[in-house]
mmCIF file with all atom_site columns, C-alpha atoms and ligand atoms in Angstrom:
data_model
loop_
_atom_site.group_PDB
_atom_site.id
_atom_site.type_symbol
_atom_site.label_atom_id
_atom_site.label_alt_id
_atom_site.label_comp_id
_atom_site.label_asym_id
_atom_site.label_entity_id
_atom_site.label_seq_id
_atom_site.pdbx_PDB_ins_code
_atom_site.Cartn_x
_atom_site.Cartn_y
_atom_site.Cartn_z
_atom_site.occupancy
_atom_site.B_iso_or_equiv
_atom_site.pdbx_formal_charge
_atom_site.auth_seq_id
_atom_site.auth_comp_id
_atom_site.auth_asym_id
_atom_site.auth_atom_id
_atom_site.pdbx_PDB_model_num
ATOM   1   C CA . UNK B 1 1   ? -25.886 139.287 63.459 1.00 95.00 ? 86  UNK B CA 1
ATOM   2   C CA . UNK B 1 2   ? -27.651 136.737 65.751 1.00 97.00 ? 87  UNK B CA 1
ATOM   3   C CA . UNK B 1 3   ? -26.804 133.444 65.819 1.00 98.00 ? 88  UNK B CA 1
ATOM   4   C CA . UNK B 1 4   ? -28.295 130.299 67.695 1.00 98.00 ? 89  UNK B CA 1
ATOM   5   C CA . UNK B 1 5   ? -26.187 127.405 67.848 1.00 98.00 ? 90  UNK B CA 1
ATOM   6   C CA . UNK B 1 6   ? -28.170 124.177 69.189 1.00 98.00 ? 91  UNK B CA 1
ATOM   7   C CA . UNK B 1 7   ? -26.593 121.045 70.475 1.00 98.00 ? 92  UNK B CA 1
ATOM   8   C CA . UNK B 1 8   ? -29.085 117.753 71.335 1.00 98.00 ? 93  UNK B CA 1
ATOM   9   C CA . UNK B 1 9   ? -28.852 114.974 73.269 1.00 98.00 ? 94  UNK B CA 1
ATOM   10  C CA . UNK B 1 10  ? -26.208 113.497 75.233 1.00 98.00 ? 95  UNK B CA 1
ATOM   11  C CA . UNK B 1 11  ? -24.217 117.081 74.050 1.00 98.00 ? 96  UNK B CA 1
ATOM   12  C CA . UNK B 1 12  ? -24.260 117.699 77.371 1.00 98.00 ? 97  UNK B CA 1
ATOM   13  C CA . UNK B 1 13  ? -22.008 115.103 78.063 1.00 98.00 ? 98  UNK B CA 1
ATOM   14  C CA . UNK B 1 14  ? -19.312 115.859 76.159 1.00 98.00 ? 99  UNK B CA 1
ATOM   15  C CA . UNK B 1 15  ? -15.741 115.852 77.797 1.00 97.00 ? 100 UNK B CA 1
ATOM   16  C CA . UNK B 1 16  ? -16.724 112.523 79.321 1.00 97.00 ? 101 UNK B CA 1
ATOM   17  C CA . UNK B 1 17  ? -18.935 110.870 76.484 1.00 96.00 ? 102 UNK B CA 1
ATOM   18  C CA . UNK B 1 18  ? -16.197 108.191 74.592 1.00 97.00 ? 103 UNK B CA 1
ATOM   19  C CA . UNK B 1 19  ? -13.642 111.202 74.499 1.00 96.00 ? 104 UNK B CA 1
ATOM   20  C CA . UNK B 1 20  ? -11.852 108.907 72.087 1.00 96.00 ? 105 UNK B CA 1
ATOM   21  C CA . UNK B 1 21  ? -14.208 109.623 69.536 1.00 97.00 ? 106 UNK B CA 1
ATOM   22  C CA . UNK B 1 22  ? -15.891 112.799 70.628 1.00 97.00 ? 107 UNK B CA 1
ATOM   23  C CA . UNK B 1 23  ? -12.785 114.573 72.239 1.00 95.00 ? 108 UNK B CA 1
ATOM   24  C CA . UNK B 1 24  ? -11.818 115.732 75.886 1.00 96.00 ? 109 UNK B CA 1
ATOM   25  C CA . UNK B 1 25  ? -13.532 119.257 75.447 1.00 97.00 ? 110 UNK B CA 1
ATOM   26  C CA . UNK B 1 26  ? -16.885 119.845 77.948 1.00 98.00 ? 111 UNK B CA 1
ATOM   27  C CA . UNK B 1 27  ? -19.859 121.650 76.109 1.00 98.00 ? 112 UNK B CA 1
ATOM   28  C CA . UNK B 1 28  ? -19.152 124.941 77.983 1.00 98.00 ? 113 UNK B CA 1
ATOM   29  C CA . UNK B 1 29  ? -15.379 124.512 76.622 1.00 98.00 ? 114 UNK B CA 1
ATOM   30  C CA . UNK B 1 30  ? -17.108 124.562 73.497 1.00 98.00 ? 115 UNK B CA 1
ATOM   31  C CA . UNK B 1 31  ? -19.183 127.457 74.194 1.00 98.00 ? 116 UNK B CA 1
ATOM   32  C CA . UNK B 1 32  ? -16.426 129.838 75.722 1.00 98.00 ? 117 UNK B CA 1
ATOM   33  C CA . UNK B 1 33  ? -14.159 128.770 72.552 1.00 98.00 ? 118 UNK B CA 1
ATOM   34  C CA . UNK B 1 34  ? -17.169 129.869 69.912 1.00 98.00 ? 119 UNK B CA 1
ATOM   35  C CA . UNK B 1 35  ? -17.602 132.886 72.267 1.00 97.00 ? 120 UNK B CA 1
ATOM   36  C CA . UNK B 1 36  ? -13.615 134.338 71.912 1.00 97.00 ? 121 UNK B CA 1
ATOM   37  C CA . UNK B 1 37  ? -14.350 132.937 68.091 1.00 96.00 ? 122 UNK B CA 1
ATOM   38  C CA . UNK B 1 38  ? -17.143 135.872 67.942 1.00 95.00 ? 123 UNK B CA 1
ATOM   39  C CA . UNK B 1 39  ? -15.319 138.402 69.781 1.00 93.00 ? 124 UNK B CA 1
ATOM   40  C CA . UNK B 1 40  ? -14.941 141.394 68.386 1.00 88.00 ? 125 UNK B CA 1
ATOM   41  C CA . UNK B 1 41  ? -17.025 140.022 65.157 1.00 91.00 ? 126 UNK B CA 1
ATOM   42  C CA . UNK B 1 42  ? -20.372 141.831 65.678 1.00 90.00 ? 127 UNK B CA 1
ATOM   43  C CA . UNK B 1 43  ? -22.141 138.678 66.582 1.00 95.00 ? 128 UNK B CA 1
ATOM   44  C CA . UNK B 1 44  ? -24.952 138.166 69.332 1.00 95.00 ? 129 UNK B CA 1
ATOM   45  C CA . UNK B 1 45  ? -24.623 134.624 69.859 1.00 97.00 ? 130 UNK B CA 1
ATOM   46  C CA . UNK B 1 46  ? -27.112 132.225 71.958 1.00 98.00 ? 131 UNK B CA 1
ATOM   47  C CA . UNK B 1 47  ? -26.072 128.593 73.188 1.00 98.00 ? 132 UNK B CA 1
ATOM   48  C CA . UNK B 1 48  ? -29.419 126.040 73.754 1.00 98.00 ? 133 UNK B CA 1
ATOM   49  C CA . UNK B 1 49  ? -28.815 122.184 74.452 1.00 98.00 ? 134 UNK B CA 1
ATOM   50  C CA . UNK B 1 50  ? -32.066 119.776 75.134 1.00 98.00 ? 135 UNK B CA 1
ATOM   51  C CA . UNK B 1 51  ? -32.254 115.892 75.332 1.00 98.00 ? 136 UNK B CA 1
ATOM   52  C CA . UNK B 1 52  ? -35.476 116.304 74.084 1.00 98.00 ? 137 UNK B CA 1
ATOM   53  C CA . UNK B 1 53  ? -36.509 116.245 70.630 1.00 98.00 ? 138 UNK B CA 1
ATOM   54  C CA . UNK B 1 54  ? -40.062 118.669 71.407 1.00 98.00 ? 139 UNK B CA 1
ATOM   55  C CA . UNK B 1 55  ? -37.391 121.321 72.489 1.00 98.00 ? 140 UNK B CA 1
ATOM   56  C CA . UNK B 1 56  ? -35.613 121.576 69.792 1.00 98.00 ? 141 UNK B CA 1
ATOM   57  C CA . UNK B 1 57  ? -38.556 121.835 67.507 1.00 98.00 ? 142 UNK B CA 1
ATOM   58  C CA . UNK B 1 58  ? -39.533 124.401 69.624 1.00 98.00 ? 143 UNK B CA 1
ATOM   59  C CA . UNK B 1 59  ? -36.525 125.938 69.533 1.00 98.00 ? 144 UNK B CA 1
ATOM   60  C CA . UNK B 1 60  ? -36.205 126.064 65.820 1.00 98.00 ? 145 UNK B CA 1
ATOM   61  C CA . UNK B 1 61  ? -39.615 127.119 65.632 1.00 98.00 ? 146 UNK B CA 1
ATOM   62  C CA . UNK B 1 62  ? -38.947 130.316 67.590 1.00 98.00 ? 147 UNK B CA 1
ATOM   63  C CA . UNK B 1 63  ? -35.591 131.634 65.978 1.00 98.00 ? 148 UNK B CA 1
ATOM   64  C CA . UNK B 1 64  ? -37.426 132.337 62.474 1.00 96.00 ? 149 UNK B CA 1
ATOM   65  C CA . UNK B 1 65  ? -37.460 135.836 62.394 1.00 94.00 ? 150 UNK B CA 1
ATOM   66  C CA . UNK B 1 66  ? -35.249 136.365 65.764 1.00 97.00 ? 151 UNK B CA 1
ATOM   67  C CA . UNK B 1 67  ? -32.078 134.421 64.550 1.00 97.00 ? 152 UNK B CA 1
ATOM   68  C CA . UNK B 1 68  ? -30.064 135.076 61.141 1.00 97.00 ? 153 UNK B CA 1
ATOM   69  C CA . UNK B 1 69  ? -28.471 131.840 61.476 1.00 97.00 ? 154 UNK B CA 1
ATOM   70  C CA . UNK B 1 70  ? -28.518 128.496 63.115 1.00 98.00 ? 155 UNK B CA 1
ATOM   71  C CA . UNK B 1 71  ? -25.768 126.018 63.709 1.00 98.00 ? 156 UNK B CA 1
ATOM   72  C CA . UNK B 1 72  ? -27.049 122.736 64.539 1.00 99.00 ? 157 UNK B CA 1
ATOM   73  C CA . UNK B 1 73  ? -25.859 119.121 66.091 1.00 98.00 ? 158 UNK B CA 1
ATOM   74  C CA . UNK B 1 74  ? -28.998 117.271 66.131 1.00 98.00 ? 159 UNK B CA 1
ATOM   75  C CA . UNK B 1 75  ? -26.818 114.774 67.644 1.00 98.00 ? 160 UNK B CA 1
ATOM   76  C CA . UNK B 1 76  ? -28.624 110.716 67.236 1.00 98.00 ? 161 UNK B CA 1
ATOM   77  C CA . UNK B 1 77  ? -31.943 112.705 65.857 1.00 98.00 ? 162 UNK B CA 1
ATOM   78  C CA . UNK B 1 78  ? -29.770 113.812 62.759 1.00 98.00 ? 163 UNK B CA 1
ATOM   79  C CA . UNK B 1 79  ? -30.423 109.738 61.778 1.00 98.00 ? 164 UNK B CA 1
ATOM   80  C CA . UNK B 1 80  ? -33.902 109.779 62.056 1.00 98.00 ? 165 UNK B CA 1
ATOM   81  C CA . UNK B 1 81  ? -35.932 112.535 63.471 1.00 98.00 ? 166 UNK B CA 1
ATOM   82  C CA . UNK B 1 82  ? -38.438 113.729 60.291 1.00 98.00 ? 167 UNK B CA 1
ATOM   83  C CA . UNK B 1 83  ? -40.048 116.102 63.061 1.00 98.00 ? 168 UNK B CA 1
ATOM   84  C CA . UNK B 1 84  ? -37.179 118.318 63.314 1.00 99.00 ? 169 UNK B CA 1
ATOM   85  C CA . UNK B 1 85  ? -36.115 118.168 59.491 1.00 98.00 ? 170 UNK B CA 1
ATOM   86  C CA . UNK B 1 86  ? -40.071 119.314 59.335 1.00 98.00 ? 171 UNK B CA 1
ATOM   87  C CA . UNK B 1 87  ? -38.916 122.222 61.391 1.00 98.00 ? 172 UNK B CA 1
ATOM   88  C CA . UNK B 1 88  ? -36.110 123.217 59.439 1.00 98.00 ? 173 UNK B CA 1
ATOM   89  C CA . UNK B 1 89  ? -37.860 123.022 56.304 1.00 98.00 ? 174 UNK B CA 1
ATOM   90  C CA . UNK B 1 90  ? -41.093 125.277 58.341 1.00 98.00 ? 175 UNK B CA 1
ATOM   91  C CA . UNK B 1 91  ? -38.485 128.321 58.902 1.00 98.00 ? 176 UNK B CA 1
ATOM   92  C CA . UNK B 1 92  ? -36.428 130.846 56.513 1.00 97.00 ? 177 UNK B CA 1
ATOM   93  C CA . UNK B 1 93  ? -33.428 130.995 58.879 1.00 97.00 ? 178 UNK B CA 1
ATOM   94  C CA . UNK B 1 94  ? -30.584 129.081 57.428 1.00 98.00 ? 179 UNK B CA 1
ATOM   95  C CA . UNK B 1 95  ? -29.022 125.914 59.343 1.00 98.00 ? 180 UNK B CA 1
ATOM   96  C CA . UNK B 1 96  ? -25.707 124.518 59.108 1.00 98.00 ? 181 UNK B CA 1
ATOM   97  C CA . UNK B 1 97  ? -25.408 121.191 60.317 1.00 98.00 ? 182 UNK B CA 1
ATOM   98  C CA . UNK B 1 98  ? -22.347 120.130 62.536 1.00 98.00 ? 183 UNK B CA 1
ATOM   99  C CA . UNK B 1 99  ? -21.132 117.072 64.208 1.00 98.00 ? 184 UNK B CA 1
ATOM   100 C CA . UNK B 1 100 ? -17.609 116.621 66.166 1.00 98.00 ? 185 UNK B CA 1
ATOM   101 C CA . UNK B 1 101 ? -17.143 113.238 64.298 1.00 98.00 ? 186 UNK B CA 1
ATOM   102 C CA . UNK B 1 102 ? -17.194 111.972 60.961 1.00 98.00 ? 187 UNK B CA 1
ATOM   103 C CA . UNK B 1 103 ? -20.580 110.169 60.669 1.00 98.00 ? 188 UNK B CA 1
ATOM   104 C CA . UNK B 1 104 ? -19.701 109.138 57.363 1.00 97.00 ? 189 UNK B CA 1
ATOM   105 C CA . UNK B 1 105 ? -16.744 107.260 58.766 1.00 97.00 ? 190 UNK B CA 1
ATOM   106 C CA . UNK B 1 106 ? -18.774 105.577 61.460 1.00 97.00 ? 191 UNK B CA 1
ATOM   107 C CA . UNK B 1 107 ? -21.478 102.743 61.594 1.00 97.00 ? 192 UNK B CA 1
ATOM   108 C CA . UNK B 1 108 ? -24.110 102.747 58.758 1.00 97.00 ? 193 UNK B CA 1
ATOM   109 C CA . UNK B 1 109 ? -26.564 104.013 60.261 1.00 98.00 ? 194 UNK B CA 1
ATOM   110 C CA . UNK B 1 110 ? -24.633 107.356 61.149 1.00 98.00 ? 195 UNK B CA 1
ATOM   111 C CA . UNK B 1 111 ? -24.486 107.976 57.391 1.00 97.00 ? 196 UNK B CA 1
ATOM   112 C CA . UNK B 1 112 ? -28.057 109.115 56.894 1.00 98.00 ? 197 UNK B CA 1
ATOM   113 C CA . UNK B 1 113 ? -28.856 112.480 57.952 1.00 98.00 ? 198 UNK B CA 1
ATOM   114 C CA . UNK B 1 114 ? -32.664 113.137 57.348 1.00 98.00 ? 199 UNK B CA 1
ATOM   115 C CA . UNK B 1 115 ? -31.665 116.406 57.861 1.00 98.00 ? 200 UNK B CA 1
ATOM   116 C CA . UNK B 1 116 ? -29.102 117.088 55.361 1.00 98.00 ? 201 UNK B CA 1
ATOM   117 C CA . UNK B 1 117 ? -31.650 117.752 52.464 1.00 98.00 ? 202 UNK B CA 1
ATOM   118 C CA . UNK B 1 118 ? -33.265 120.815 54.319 1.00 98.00 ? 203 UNK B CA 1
ATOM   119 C CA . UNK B 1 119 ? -29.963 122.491 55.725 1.00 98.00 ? 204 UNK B CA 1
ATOM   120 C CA . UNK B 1 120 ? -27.657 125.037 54.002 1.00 98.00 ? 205 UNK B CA 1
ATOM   121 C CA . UNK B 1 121 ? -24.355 122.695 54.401 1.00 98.00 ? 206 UNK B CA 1
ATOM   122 C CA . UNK B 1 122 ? -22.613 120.463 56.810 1.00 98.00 ? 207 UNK B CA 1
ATOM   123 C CA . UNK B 1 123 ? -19.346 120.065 58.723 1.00 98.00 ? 208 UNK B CA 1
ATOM   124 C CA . UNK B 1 124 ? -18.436 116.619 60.410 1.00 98.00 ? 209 UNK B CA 1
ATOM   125 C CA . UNK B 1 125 ? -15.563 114.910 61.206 1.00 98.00 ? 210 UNK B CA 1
ATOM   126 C CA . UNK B 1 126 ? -13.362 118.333 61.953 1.00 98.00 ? 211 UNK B CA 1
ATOM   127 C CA . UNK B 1 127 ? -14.650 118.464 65.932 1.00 98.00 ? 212 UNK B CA 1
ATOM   128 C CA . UNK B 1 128 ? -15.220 121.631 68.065 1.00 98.00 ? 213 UNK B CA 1
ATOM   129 C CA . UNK B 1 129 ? -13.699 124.022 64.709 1.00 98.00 ? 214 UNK B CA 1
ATOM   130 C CA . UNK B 1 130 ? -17.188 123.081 62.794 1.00 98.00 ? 215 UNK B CA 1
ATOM   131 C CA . UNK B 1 131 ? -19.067 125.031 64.874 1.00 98.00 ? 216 UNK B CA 1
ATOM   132 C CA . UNK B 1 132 ? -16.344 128.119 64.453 1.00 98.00 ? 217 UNK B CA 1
ATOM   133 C CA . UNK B 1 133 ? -16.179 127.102 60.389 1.00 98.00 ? 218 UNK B CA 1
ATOM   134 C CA . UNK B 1 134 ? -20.129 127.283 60.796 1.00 98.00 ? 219 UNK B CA 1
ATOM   135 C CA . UNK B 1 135 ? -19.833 131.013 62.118 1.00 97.00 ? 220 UNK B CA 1
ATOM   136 C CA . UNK B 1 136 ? -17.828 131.734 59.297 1.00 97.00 ? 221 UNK B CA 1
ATOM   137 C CA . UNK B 1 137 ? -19.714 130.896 57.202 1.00 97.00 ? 222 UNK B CA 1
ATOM   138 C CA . UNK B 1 138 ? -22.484 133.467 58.519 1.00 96.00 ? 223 UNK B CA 1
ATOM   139 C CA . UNK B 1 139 ? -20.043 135.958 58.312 1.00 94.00 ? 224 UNK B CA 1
ATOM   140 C CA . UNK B 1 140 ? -18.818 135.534 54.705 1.00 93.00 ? 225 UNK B CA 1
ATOM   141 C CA . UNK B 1 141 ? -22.784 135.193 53.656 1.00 90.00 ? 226 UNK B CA 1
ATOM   142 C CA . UNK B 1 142 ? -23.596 138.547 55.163 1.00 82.00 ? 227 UNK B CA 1
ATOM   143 C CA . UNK B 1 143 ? -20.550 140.415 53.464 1.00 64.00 ? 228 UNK B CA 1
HETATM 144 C C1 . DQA C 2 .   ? -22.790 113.538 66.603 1.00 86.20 ? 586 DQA C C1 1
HETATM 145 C C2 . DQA C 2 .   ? -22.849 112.256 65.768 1.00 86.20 ? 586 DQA C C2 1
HETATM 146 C C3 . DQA C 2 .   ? -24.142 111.491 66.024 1.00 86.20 ? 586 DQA C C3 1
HETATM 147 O O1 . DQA C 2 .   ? -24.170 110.308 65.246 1.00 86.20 ? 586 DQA C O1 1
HETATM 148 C C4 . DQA C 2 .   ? -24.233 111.119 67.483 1.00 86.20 ? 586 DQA C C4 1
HETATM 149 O O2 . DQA C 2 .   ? -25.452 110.461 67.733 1.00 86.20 ? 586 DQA C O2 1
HETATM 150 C C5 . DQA C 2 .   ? -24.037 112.282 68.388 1.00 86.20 ? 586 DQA C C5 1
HETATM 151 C C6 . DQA C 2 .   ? -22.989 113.246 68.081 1.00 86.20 ? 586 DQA C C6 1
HETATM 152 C C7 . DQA C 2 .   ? -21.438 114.248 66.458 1.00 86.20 ? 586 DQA C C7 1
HETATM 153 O O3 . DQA C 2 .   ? -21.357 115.410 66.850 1.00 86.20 ? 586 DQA C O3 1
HETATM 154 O O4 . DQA C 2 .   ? -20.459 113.657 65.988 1.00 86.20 ? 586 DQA C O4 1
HETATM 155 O O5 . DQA C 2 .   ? -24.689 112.388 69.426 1.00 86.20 ? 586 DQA C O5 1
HETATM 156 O O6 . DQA C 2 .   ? -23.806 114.419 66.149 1.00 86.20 ? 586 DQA C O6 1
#
C-alpha cells in the first residue's frame, strides 16, 4: 500500500512554531515516528511539505492513480483554499484530513474546513498520533 502524507505551510516549522499549542516535536520527528508506525506493515510511505498552495495541488493532482491513500494537513489553507478542496474532489484517492490541534477549539475562523466536505474523515486535536490513526485507518480499509 502507498501512502502520501502532505503537510503545508509553516509545517515545516514545527518544534519551534508556538510549541504550546502545536507541541515540541520537529516535522522529521514526525516523519521518523509515522515511519517505525509503518514498519513492518507493508506500507510504501512518501513525506511532501510545501508553503505553497500550487504545490500541493500539484501534488494531489499526481498521486491519483500512484497513491492508495493520502493523509493531509492543509495547515491555514484547510480555512479557505477552494483550489485544493477542487483537487481533492478532481482525484479517486481517498484523503484523511489531520491537524495537531483542535481547530474546533480554537478561534472561529479555524472551525471551517472547506475541505472537510470532499475528504474521507478527519482527526484534530489528538497531535502527531492523527497522522498514525490516519494510517490505520488505510490499513483497516484495505483488510
Ligand atoms: C493546523 C491548524 C491550522 O488552523 C493552522 O493554520 C496550521 C496547523 C494543525 O495542524 O493544527 O497551520 O492545521
Amino acid at each position: 500500500m502507498n501512502i502520501l502524507v502532505l503537510n503545508g505551510p509553516n509545517l515545516n516549522l514545527l518544534g519551534k512554531r508556538e510549541p504550546s499549542i502545536y507541541g515540541t516535536e520537529t516535522l522529521s520527528d514526525i516523519e521518523e515516528r509515522i515511519n517505525r508506525h509503518c514498519e513492518n506493515k507493508g506500507i510504501s510511505i512518501s513525506f511532501y511539505q510545501s508553503n505553497h498552495e500550487g504545490d500541493i495541488i500539484d501534488r494531489i493532482q499526481e498521486a491519483d492513480g500512484k497513491f492508495d491513500g493520502i493523509i493531509l494537513n492543509a495547515g491555514a489553507y484547510t480555512h479557505y483554499s477552494y483550489a485544493i478542496r477542487d483537487a481533492i474532489s478532481s482525484i479517486s484517492v481517498p484523503v484523511i484530513e489531520v491537524h495537531l490541534s483542535n481547530i474546533d477549539a480554537r478561534e472561529q475562523f479555524r472551525s471551517t474546513s472547506v475541505i472537510a466536505p470532499v475528504c474521507k474523515g478527519r482527526i484534530t486535536g489528538l497531535g502527531s498520533l492523527g497522522y498514525l490513526l490516519a494510517i490505520d485507518y488505510f490499513c483497516y480499509s484495505q483488510i
